Each structure stands twice: as structure tokens, then as C-alpha cells.
Short mmCIF file of C-alpha atoms in Angstrom, two decimals:
data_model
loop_
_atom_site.label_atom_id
_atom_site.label_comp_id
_atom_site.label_asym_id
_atom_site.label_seq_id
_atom_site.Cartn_x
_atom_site.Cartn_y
_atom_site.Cartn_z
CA UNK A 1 10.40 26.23 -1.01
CA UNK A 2 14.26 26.35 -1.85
CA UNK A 3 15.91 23.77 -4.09
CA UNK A 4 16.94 19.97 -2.46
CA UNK A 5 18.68 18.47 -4.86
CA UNK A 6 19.40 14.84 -4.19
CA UNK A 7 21.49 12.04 -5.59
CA UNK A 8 21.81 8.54 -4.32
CA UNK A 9 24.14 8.01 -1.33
CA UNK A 10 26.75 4.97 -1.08
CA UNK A 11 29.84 5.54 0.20
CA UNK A 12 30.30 9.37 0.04
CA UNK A 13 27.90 12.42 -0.34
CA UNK A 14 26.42 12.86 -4.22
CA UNK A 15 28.37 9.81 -5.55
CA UNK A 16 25.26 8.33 -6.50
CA UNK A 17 25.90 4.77 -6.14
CA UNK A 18 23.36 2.47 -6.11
CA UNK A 19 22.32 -1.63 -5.53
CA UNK A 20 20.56 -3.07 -8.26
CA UNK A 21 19.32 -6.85 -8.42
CA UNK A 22 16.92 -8.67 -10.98
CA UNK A 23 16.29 -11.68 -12.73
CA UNK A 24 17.45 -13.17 -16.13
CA UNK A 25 15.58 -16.07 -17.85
CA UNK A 26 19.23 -17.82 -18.62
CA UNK A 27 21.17 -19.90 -16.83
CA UNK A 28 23.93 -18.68 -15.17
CA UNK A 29 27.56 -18.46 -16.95
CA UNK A 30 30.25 -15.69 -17.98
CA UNK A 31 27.92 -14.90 -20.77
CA UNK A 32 25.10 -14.20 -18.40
CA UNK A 33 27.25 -12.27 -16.06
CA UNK A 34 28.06 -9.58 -18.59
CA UNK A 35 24.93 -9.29 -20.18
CA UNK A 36 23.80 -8.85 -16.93
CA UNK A 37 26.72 -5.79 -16.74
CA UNK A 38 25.49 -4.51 -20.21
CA UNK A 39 22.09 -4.11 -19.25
CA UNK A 40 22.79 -2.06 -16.05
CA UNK A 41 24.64 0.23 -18.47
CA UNK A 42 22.10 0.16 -20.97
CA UNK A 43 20.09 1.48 -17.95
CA UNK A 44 22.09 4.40 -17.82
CA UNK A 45 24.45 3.24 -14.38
CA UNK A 46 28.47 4.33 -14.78
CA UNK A 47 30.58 1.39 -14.09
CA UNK A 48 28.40 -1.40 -12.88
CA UNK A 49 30.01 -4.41 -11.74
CA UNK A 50 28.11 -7.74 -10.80
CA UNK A 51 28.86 -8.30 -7.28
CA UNK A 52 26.62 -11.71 -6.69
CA UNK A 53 25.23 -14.12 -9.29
CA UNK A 54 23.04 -16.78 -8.80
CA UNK A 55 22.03 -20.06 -10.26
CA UNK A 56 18.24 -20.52 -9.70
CA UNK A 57 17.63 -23.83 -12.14
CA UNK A 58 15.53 -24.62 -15.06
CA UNK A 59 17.48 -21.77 -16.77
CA UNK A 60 17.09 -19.08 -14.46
CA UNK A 61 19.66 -16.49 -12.83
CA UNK A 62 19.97 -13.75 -10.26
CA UNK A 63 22.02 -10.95 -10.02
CA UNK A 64 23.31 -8.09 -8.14
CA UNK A 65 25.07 -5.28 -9.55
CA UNK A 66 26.54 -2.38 -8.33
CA UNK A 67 26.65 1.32 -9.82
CA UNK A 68 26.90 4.97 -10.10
CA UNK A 69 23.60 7.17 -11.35
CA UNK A 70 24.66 10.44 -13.01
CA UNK A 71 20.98 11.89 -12.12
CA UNK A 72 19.66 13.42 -9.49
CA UNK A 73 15.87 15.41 -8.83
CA UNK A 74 14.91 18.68 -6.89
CA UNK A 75 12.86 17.55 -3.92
CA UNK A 76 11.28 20.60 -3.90
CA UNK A 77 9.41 20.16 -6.86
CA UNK A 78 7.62 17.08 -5.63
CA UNK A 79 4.02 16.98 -4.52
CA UNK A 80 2.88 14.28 -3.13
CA UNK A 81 -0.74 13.41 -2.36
CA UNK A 82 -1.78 12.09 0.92
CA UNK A 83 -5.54 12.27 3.02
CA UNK A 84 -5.23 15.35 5.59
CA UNK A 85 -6.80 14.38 8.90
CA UNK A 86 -5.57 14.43 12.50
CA UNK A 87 -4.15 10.80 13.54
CA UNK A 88 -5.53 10.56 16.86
CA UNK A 89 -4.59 7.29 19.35
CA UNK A 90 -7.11 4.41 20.15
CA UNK A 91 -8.29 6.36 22.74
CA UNK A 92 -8.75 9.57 21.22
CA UNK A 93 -10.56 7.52 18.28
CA UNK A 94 -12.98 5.87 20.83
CA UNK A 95 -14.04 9.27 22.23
CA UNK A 96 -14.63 11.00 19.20
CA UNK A 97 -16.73 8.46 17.54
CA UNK A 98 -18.81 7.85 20.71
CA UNK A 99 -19.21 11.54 20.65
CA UNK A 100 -20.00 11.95 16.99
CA UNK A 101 -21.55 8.82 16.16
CA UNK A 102 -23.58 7.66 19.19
CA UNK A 103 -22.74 4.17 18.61
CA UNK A 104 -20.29 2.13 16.98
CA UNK A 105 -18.52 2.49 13.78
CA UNK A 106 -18.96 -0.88 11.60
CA UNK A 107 -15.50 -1.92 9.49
CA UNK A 108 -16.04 -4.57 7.14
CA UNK A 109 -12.36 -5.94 6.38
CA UNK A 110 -11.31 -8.66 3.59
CA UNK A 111 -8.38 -9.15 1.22
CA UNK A 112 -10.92 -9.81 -1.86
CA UNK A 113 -10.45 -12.03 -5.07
CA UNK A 114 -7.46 -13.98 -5.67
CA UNK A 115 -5.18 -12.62 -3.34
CA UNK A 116 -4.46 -14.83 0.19
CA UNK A 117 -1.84 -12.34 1.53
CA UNK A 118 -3.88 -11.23 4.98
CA UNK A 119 -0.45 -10.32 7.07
CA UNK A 120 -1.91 -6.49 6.17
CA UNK A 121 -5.55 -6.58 7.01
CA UNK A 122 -4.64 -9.02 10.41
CA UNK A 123 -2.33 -6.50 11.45
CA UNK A 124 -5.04 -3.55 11.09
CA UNK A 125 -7.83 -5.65 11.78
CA UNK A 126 -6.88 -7.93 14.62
CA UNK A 127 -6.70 -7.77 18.16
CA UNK A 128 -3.28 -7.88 18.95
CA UNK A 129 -2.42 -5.83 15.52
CA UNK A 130 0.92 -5.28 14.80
CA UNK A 131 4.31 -3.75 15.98
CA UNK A 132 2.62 -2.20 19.16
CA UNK A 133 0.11 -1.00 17.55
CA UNK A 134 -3.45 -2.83 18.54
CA UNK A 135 -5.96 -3.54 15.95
CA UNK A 136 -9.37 -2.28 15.44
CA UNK A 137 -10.83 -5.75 16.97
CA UNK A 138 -9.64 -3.95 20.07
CA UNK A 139 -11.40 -0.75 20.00
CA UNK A 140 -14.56 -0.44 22.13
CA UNK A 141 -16.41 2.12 19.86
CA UNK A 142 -15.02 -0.04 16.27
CA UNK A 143 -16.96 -3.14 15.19
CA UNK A 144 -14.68 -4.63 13.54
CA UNK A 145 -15.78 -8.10 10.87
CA UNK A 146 -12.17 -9.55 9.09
CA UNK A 147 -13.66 -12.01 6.40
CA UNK A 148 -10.02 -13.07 5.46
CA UNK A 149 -8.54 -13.90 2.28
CA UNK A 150 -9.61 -14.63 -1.39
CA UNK A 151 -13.12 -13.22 -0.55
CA UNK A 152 -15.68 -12.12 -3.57
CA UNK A 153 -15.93 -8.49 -4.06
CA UNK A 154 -19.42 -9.69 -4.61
CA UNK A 155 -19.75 -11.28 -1.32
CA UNK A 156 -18.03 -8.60 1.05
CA UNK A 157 -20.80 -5.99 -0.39
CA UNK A 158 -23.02 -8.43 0.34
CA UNK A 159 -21.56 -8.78 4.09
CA UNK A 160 -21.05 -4.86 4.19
CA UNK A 161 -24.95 -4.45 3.43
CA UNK A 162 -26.23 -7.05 5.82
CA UNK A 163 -23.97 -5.23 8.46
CA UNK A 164 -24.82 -2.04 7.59
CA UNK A 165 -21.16 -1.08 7.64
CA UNK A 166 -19.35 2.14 7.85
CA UNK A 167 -16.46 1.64 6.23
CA UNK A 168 -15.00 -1.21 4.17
CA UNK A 169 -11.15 -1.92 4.12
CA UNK A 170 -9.69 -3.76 1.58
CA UNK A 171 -5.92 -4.97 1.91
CA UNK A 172 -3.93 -5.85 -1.83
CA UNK A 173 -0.55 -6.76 -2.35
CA UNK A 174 0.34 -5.66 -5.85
CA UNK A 175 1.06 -8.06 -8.83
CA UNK A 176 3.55 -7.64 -11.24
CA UNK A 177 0.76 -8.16 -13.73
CA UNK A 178 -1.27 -5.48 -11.97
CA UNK A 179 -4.43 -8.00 -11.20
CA UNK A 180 -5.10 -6.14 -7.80
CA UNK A 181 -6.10 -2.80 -10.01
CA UNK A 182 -8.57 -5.01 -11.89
CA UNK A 183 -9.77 -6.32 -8.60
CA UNK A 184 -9.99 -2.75 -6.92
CA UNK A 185 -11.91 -1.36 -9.77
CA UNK A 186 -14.32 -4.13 -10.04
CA UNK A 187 -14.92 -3.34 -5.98
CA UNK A 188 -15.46 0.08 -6.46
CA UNK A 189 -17.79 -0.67 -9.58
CA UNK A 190 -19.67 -3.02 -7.89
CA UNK A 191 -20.48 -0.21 -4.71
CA UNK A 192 -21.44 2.29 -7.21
CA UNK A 193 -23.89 0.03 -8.64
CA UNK A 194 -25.43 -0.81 -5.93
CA UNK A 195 -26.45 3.05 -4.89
CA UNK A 196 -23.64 2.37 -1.98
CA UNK A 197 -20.24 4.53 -2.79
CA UNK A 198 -21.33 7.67 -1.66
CA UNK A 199 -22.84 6.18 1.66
CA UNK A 200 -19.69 3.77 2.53
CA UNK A 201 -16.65 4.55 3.57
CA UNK A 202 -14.23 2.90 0.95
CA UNK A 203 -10.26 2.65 1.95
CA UNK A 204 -7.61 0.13 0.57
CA UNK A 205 -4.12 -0.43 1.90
CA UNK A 206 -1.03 -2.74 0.86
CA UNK A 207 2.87 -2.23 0.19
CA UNK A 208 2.42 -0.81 -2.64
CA UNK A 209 -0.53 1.21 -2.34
CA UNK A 210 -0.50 4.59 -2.10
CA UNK A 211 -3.03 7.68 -1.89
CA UNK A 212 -3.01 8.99 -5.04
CA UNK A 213 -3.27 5.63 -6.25
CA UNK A 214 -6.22 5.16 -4.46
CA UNK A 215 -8.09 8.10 -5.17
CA UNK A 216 -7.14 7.30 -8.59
CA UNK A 217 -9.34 3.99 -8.74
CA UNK A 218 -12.20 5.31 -6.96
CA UNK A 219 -10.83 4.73 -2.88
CA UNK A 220 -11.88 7.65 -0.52
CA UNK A 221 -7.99 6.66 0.78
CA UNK A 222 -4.67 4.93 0.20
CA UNK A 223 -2.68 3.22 3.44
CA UNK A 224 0.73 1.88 2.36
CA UNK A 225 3.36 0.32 4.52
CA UNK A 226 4.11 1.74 8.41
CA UNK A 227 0.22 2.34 8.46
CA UNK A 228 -1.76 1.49 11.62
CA UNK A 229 -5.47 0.93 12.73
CA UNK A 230 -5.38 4.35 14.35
CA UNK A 231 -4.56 5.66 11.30
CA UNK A 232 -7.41 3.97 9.64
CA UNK A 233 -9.65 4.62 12.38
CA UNK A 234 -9.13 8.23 12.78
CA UNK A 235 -9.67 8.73 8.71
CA UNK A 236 -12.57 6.79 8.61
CA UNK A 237 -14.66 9.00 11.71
CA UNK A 238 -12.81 12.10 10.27
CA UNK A 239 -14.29 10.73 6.53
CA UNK A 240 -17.52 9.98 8.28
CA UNK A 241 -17.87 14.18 10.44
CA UNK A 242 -17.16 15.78 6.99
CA UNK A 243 -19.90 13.79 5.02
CA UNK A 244 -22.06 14.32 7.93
CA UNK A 245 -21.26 18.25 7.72
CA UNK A 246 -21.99 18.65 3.81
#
């Protein structure tokens, strides 16, 4: 593949400016302001300049800043991982698991632990789904069981046994103290313990989640944001024909 450099675009090609915004725990004064500045240079930006600041109270502040980064990366060197299978539509997904399967597919569904956040599993999970796109509630060939929010890894095993289910998906908005890797680990854990990880179907998704994160905690697959239930759905019988074939 030939070289794609890239820098960041503002206001003309390769001038690399860029938007930065964050939080300092100080209130807000001229102080704050430019050691607000001095951090975006001590984060290697050329000629930042706070553009907004922000009193949030009890000795908080936000800021923006604008500036110029001098780096840039070759495109071309970047691999990134991602599950190959065909993305079929809801009905193409119907069809091929009443063809392969015989019967439905069984999707067990839960945002597990602490987090309450279940804007991503709804949208892949419920009927209407989300942005056009309908849910797996909606496909005749899915059976699809949302348990909600906060919901015991222990429990949705449980709930995945007693339905005998396919595939489980999990939905995880990421923490800035990284909780949801704890909790995704201890789901995993628990499968494998059980005899189950081999024989169900294991898939996460959430803003932040991605593939080769996935993979990397013990996930058969990674959904991040602009994902859909056909997109689950047609990895999942995909996931399901290969297992079937080794």
C-alpha cells in the first residue's frame, strides 16, 4: 500500500490544528487560564490559546484550547482488527438462520454489573431499534431476552443456561477508571467455568469498545458505535456456521 500521511485539518490542508478541552480541579481565574495554556504546550501543541473557560463550582474549571500539532502518522502502516463476515439485512439474516439452524437463534442481552447505561443494548435489542435500523426483538428467526441494566454476570449465565441461548450480548460504556474491563473479564471467567465459552456465542458492544479490544478480554467480537442488530445478527449465525463446520 503507498504512503497516506495525515495531519490534523482546521482551517487549511496539513496545518494541523486541533480542539482540545479538559478539566482542571481549580477554580477558574487568570492563573487557571494559563496554566491551562502551559499544559497544552507541555502536551506538545504550537501556540495554544484558551478560547472558552468555564467556572464549574466547588473549585472546578473547564477549558477549551485551541492548537497546532507538529505530528502527523502514515495511514498505511495501520492495521486494524475487525471480525470478517458478510453483513447481511434482517431479511437475509432470517433466511439464513432458518436455513442453517432449523429454528431460532436465542440472544440473551443485558448491560451487567454496575453499569445502568441501556441506550446501546435497547437500540440492538429492541423492537423499534435505532436510527432505522430495527432491533433483534423484531426478527422472526431471533429470540431475543433484554434483561436490562445493572444485571449480575452471575445471573445472566444463569438466564443464558435456563434459555439455552446462542449468543449472549453484553453492552458497556467505558469508565474512566476502567471498571467495565473488570466486569467483562469476570463475564468471560465466569462462562469458562462453567464448561460454557466454547458453546456460547460471546459478543460485547459500547462507545468505546472495539474488536481488538474484545478479542483481547476473551469476546468472540467487539461492536462499537454506528453498529446495528444486523450487524450483530449476521456475526452471530456466521460465528454459529463456522463452529458448526470445525
Amino acid at each position: 500500500m503507498a504512503e497516506q500521511w495525515i495531519k490534523p485539518y482546521g482551517d487549511t490542508q496539513d496545518d494541523g490544528r486541533v480542539q482540545l478541552s479538559f478539566t482542571l480541579p481549580v477554580p477558574l481565574d487568570e492563573v487557571s487560564k494559563e496554566g491551562a495554556r502551559r499544559l497544552a504546550l507541555a502536551m506538545g501543541l504550537d501556540e495554544p490559546a484558551v478560547v472558552h473557560a468555564e467556572d464549574m463550582g466547588q473549585g472546578f474549571s473547564f477549558y477549551v484550547l485551541y492548537g497546532q500539532s507538529k505530528h502527523r502518522i502514515d495511514l498505511s502502516t495501520i492495521q486494524v482488527a475487525k471480525p470478517e463476515f458478510e453483513v447481511l439485512d434482517k431479511d437475509g439474516v432470517n433466511a439464513l438462520i432458518a436455513e442453517k439452524m432449523g429454528r431460532k437463534m436465542v440472544v440473551v442481552g443485558a448491560c451487567i454489573e454496575t453499569d445502568a447505561h441501556t441506550v446501546g443494548i435497547d437500540a440492538i435489542m429492541n423492537m423499534k431499534g435505532y436510527n432505522g435500523h430495527k432491533g433483534l426483538e423484531s426478527y422472526h428467526e431471533v429470540r431475543a431476552i433484554n434483561m436490562g441494566a445493572q444485571v449480575d454476570s452471575e445471573e445472566l449465565v444463569a438466564r443464558a443456561i435456563e434459555e439455552q441461548a446462542d449468543v449472549i450480548l453484553v453492552s458497556q460504556v467505558v469508565t474512566q477508571k476502567n471498571i467495565h474491563l473488570d466486569n467483562l473479564t469476570r463475564l468471560s471467567d465466569i462462562l469458562e467455568a462453567e464448561g460454557l465459552r466454547e458453546k456460547i456465542i460471546l459478543v460485547v458492544g459500547g462507545p468505546r469498545i472495539s474488536h481488538e479490544l474484545a478479542k483481547e478480554l476473551g469476546y468472540d467480537a467487539g461492536f462499537g458505535p454506528k453498529s446495528y442488530a444486523e450487524d450483530v445478527a449476521s456475526f452471530a449465525i456466521n460465528e454459529w456456521i463456522k463452529r458448526k463446520a470445525a
